[in-house]
mmCIF file of C-alpha atoms and ligand atoms in Angstrom:
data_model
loop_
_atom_site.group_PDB
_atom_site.id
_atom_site.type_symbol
_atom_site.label_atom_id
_atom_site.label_comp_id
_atom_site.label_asym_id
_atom_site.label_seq_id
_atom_site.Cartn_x
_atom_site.Cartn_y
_atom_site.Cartn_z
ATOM 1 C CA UNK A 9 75.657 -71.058 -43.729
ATOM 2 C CA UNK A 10 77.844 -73.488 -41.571
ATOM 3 C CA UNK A 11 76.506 -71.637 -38.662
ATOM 4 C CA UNK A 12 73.159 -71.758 -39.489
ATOM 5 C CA UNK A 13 72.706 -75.487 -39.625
ATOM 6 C CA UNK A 14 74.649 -75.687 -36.206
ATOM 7 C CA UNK A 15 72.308 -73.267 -34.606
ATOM 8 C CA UNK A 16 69.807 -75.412 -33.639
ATOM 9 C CA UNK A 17 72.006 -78.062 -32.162
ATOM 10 C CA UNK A 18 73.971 -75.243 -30.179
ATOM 11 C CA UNK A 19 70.564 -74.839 -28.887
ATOM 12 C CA UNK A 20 69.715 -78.123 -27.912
ATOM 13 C CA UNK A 21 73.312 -78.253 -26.071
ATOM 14 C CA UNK A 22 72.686 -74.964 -24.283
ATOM 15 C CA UNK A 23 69.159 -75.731 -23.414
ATOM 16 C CA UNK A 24 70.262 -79.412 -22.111
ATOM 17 C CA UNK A 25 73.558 -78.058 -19.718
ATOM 18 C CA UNK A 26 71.213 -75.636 -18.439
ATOM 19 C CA UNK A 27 68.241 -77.858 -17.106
ATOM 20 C CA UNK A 28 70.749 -80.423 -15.700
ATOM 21 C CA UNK A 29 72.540 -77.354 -14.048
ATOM 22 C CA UNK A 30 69.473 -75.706 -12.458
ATOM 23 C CA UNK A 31 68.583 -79.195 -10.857
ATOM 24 C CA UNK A 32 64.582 -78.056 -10.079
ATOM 25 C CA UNK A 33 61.666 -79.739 -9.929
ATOM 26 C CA UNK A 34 61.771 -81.839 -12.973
ATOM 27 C CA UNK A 35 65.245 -83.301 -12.314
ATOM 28 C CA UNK A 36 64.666 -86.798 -10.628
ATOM 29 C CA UNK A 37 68.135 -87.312 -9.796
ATOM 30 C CA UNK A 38 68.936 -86.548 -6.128
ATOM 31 C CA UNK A 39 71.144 -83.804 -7.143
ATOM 32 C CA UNK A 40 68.452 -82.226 -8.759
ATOM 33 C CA UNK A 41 65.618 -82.692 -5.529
ATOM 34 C CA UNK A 42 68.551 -81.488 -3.645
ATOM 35 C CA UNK A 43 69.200 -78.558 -5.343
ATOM 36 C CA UNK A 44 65.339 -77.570 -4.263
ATOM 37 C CA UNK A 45 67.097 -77.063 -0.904
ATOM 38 C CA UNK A 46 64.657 -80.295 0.954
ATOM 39 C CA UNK A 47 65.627 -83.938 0.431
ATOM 40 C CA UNK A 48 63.055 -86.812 2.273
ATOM 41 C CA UNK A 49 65.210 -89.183 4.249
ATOM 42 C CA UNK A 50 64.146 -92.471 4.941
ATOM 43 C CA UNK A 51 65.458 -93.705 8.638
ATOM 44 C CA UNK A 52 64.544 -95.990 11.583
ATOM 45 C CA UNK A 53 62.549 -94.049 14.477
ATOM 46 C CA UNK A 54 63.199 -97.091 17.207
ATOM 47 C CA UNK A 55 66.919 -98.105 17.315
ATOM 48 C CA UNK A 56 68.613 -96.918 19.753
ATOM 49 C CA UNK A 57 72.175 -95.518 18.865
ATOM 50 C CA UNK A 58 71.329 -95.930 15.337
ATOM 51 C CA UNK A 59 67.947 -93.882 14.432
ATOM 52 C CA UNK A 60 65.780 -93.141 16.860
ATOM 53 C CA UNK A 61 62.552 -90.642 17.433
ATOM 54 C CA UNK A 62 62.888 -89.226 20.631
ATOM 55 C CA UNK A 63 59.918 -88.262 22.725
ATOM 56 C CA UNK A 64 60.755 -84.401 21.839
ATOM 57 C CA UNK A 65 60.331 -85.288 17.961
ATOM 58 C CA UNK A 66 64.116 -84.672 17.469
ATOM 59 C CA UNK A 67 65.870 -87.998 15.537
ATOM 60 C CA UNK A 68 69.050 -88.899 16.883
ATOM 61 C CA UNK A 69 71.286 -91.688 16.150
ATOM 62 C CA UNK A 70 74.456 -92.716 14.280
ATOM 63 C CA UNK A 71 72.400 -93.336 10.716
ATOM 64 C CA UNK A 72 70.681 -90.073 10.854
ATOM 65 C CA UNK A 73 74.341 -88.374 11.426
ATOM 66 C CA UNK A 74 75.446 -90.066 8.279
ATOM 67 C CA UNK A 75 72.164 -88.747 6.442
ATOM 68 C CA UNK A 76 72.823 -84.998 8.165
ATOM 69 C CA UNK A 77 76.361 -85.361 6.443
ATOM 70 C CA UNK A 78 75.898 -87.080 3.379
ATOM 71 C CA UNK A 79 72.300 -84.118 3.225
ATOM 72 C CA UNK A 80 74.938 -81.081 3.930
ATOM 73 C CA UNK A 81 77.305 -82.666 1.088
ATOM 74 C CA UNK A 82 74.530 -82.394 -1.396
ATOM 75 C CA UNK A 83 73.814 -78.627 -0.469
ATOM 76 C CA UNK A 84 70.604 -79.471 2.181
ATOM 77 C CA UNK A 85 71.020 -77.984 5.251
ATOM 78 C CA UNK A 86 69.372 -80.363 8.169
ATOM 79 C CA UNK A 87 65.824 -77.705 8.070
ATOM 80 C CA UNK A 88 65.343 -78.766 4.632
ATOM 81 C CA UNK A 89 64.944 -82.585 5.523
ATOM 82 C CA UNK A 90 61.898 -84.349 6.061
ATOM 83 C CA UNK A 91 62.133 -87.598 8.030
ATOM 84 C CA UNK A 92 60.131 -90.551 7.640
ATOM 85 C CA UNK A 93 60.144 -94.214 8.789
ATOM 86 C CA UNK A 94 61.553 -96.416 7.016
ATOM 87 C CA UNK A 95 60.855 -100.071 8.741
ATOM 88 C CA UNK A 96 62.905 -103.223 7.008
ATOM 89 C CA UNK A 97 59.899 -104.099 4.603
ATOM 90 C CA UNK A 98 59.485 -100.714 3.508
ATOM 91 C CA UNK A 99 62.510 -99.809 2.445
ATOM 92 C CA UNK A 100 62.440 -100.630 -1.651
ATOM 93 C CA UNK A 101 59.392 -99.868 -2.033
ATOM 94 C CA UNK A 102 59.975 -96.007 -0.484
ATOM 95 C CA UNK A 103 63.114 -95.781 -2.656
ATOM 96 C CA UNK A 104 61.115 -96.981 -6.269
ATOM 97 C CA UNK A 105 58.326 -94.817 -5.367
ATOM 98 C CA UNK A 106 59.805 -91.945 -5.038
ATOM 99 C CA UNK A 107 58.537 -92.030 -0.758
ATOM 100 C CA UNK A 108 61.860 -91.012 -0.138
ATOM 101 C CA UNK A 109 64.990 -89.553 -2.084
ATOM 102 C CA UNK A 110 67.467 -92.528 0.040
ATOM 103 C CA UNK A 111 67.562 -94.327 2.926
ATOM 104 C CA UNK A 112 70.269 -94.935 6.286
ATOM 105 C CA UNK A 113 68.141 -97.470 8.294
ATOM 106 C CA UNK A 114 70.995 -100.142 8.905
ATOM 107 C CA UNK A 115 70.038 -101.221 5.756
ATOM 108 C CA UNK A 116 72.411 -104.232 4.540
ATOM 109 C CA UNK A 117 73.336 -104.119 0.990
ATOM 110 C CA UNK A 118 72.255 -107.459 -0.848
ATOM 111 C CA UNK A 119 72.363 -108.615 -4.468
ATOM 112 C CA UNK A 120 68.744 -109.505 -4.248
ATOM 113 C CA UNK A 121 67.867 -105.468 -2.962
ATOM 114 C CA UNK A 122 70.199 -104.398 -5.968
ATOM 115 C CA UNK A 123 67.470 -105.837 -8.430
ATOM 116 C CA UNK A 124 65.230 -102.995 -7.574
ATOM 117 C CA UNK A 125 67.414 -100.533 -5.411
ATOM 118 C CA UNK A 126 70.922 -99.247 -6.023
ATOM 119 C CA UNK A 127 73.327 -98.522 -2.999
ATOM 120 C CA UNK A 128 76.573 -96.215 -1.784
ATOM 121 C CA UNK A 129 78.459 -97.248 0.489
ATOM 122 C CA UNK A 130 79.106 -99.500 2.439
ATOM 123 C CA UNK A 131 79.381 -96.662 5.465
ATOM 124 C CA UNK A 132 79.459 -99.133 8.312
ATOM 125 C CA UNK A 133 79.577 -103.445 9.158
ATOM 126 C CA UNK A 134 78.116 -105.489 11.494
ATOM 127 C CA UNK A 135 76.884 -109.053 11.646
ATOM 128 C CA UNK A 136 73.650 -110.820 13.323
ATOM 129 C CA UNK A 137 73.510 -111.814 16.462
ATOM 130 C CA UNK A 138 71.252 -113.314 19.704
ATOM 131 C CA UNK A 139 69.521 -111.243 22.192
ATOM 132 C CA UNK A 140 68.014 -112.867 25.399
ATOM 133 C CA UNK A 141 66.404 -112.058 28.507
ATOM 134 C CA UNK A 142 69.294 -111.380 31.023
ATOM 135 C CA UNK A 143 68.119 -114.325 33.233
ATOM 136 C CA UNK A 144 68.238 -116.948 30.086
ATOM 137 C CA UNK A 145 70.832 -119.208 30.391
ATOM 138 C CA UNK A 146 69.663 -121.683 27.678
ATOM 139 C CA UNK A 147 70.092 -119.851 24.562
ATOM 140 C CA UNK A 148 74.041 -119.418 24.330
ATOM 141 C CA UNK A 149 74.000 -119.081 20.956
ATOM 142 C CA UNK A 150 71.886 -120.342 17.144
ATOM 143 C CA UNK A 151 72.576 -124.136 17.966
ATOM 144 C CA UNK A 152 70.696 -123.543 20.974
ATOM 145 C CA UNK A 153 67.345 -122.208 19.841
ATOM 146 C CA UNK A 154 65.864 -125.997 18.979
ATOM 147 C CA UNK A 155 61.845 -125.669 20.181
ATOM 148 C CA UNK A 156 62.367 -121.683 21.054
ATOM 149 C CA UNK A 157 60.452 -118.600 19.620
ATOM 150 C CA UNK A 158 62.421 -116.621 17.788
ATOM 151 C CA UNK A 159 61.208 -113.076 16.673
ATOM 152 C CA UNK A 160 62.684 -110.998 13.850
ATOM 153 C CA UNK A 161 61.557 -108.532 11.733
ATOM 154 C CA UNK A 162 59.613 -109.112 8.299
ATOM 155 C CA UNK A 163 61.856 -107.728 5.316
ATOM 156 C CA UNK A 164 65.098 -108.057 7.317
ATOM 157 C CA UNK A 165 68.195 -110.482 6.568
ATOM 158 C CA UNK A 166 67.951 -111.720 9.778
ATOM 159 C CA UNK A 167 64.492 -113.114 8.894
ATOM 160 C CA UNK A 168 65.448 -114.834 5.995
ATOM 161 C CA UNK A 169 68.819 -116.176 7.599
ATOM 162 C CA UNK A 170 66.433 -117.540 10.705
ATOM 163 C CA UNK A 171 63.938 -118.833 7.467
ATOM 164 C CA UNK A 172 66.809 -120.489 5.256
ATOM 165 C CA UNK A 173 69.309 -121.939 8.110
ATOM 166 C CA UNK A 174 67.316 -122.954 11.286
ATOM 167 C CA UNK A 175 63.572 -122.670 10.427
ATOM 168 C CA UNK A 176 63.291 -127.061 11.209
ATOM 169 C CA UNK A 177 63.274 -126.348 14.772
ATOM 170 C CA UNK A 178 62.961 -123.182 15.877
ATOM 171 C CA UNK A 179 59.561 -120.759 15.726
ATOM 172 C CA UNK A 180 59.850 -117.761 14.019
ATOM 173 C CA UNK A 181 57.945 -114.894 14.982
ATOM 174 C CA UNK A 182 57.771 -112.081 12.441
ATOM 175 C CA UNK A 183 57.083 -108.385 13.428
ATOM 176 C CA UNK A 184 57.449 -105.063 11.794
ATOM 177 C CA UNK A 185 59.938 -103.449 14.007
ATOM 178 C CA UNK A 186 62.419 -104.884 16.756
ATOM 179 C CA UNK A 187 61.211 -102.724 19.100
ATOM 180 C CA UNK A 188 58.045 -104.939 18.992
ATOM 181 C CA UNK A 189 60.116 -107.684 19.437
ATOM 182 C CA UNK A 190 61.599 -106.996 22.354
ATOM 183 C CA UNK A 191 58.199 -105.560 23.756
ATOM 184 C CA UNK A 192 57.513 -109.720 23.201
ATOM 185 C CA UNK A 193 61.027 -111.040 24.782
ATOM 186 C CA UNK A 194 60.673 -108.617 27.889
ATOM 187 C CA UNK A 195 57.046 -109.992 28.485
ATOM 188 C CA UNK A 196 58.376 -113.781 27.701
ATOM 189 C CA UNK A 197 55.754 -113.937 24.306
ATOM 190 C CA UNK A 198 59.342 -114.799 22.827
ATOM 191 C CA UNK A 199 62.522 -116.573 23.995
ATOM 192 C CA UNK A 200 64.729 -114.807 21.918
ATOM 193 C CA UNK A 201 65.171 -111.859 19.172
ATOM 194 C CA UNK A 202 67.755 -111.505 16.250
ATOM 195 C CA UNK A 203 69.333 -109.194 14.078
ATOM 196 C CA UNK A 204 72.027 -107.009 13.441
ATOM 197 C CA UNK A 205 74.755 -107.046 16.570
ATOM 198 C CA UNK A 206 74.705 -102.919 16.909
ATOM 199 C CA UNK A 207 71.282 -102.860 16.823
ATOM 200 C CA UNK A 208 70.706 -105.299 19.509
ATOM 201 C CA UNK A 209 73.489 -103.732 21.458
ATOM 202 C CA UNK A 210 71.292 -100.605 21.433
ATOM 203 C CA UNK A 211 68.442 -102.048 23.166
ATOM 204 C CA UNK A 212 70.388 -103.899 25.538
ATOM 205 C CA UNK A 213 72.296 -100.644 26.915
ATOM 206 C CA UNK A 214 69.328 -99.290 27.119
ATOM 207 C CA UNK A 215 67.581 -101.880 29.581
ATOM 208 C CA UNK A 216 71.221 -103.518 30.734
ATOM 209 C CA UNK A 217 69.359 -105.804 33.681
ATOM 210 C CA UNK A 218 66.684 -107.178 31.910
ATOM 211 C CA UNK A 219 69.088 -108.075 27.918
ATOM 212 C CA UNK A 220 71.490 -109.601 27.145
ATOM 213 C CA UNK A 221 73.849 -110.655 23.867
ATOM 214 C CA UNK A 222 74.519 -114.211 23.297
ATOM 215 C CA UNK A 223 77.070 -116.010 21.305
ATOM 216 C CA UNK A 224 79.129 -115.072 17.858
ATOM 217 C CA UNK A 225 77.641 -113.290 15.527
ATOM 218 C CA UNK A 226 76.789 -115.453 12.212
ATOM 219 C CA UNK A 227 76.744 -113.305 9.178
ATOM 220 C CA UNK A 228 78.610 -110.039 7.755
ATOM 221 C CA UNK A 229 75.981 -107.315 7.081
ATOM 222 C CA UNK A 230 77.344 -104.453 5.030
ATOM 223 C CA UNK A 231 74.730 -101.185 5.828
ATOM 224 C CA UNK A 232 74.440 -99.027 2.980
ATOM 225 C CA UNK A 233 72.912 -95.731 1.974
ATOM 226 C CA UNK A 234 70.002 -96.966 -0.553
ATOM 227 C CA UNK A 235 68.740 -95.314 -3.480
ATOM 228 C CA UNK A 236 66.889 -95.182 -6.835
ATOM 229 C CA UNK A 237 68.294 -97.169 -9.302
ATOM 230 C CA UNK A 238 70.459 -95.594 -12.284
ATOM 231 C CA UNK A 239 71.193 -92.318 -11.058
ATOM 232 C CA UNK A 240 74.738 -92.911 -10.820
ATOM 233 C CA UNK A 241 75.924 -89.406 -10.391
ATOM 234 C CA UNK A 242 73.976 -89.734 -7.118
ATOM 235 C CA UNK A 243 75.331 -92.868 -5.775
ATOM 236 C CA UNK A 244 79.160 -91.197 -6.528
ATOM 237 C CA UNK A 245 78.188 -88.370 -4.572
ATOM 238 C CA UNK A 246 77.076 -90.325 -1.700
ATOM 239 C CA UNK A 247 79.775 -92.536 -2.014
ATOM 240 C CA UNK A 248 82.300 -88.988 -2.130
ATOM 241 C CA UNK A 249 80.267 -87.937 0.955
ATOM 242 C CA UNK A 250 80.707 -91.490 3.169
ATOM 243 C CA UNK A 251 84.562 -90.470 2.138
ATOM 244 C CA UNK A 252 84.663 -87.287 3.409
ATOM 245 C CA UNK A 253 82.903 -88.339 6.638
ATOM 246 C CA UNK A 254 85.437 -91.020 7.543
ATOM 247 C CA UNK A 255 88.850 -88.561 6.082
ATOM 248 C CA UNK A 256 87.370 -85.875 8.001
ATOM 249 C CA UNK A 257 87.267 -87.779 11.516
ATOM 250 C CA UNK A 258 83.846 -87.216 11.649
ATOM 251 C CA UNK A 259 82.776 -90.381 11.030
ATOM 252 C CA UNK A 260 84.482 -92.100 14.167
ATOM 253 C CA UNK A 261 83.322 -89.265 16.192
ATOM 254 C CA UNK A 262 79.408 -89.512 15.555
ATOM 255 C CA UNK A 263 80.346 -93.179 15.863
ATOM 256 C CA UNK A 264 81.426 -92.611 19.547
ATOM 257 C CA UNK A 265 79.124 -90.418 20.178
ATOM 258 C CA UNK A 266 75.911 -93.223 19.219
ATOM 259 C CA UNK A 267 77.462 -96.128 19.220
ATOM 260 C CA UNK A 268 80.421 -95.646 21.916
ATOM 261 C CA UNK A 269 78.156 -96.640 25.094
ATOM 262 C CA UNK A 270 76.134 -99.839 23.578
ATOM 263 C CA UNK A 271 79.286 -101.912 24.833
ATOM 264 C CA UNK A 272 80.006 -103.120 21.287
ATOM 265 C CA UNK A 273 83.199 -103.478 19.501
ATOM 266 C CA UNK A 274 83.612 -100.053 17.066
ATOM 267 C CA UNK A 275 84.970 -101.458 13.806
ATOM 268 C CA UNK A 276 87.110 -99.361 11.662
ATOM 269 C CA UNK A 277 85.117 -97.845 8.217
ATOM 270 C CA UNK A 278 84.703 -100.244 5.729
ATOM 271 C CA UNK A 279 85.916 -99.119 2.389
ATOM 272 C CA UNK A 280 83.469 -97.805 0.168
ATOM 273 C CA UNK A 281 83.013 -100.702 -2.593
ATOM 274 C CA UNK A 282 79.726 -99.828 -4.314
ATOM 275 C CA UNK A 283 80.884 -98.137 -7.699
HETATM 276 N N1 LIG B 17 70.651 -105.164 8.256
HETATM 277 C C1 LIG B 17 69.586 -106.084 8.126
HETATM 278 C C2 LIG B 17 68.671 -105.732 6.964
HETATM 279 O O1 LIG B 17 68.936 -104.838 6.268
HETATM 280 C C3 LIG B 17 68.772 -106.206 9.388
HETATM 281 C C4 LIG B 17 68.381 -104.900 10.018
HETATM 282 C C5 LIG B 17 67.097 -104.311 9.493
HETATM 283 O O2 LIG B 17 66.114 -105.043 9.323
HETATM 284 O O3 LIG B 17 67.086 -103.114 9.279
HETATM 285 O O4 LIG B 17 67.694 -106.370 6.709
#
């Protein structure tokens, strides 16, 4: 009798441990798509050292090693991802609908971002800085930039830092990407271009006679690994994987490895504080 009336709640137990084992197709968490075997990663396809498109179609960079990792840790072997750009104003938006299942596109972790977006990490720090043209010497740093055009990109920090703390006499120039940007500093369309340190870094080792860092940098950003909102089991995973990859060594390697010839100062991992 006793059994009888429990049957239908052993049922409903049974029935519920098995869907959230299988993972499959209607499992939203990122376990679940991950347990399909194909996860969609959202990254940047034109910073150099950090995530980059090459000409081949390969990505390379030190984000997209963290993705490969923090992929494998979840069971996806690097076939079964799908890339796609991410660019700064994208980002939330591609993580609440569902365009991607996260994103590692030195993506700084903010409480305003948290109200739609929720984050691992953080898997790496850096702060903004100044990048001028090699022959520049004006600009030496933000108290400098009175009466100059500065470009950053829409949906960034560094935007908003430019908007809320020198916007009284300085121009700012808003593009989608930084690569744009410093398409418009090399042809002299802008006097200077700002963002992240290790970004910048990248395009300067890349074209080391015509760029050039300026000054301190002025903020801490604190990248982490974005995703959707409430799916906490995911986050802890991520958050387990970022572990692994800096226990394991590997972290400081792929670090070298991207990072190493940019002429920037490798910090040590941050600790992972988003729980
Ligand atoms: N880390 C900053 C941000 O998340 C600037 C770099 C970027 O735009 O990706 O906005």
């Amino acid at each position: 009798m006793l059994f009888r009336r429990l049957l239908p709640a052993i049922a409903a137990v049974t029935a519920l441990s098995l869907t959230s084992a299988c993972g499959g197709a209607d499992d939203n968490t990122l376990q679940g798509k991950a347990d399909d075997g194909k996860l969609t990663i959202g990254i940047r396809f034109d910073q150099p050292g950090l995530g980059q498109r090459r000409l081949d179609g390969k990505v390379v960079g030190f984000d997209v090693e963290v993705a490969k990792y923090v992929a494998g840790k979840l069971g996806v072997p690097e076939s079964g991802i799908t890339w796609k750009e991410a660019r700064s104003a994208d980002r939330e938006k591609f993580i609440t609908d569902g365009t991607v299942d996260f994103v590692v596109a030195t993506y700084s972790i903010t409480d305003k971002r948290k109200e739609k977006v929720a984050f691992a990490g953080p898997y790496f720090q850096t702060g903004q800085g100044l990048m001028v043209r090699y022959t520049d010497d004006e600009i030496t740093g933000p108290q400098t930039l009175n009466g100059k055009r500065l470009c950053s990109v829409t949906g960034s920090t560094s935007a908003q830092k430019v908007a809320a703390e020198f916007a009284q006499g300085v121009e700012l120039v808003e593009y989608g990407q930084y690569s744009d940007c410093v398409t418009a500093l090399l042809a002299g369309n802008v006097d200077a271009v700002t963002t992240d340190e290790v970004i910048l870094a990248g395009y300067v080792a890349e074209n080391p006679e015509l760029l050039k860092l300026v000054g301190d940098t002025f903020t801490t950003e604190r990248y982490g690994v974005g995703l959707a909102k409430g799916d906490t089991a995911g986050r802890d995973k991520v958050n387990s994987a970022i572990e692994q990859m800096v226990g394991s060594g590997e972290w400081r390697k792929a670090l070298e490895r991207n990072i190493g010839q940019s002429g920037v100062k490798l910090p040590d991992p941050p600790q992972v504080t988003e729980k």
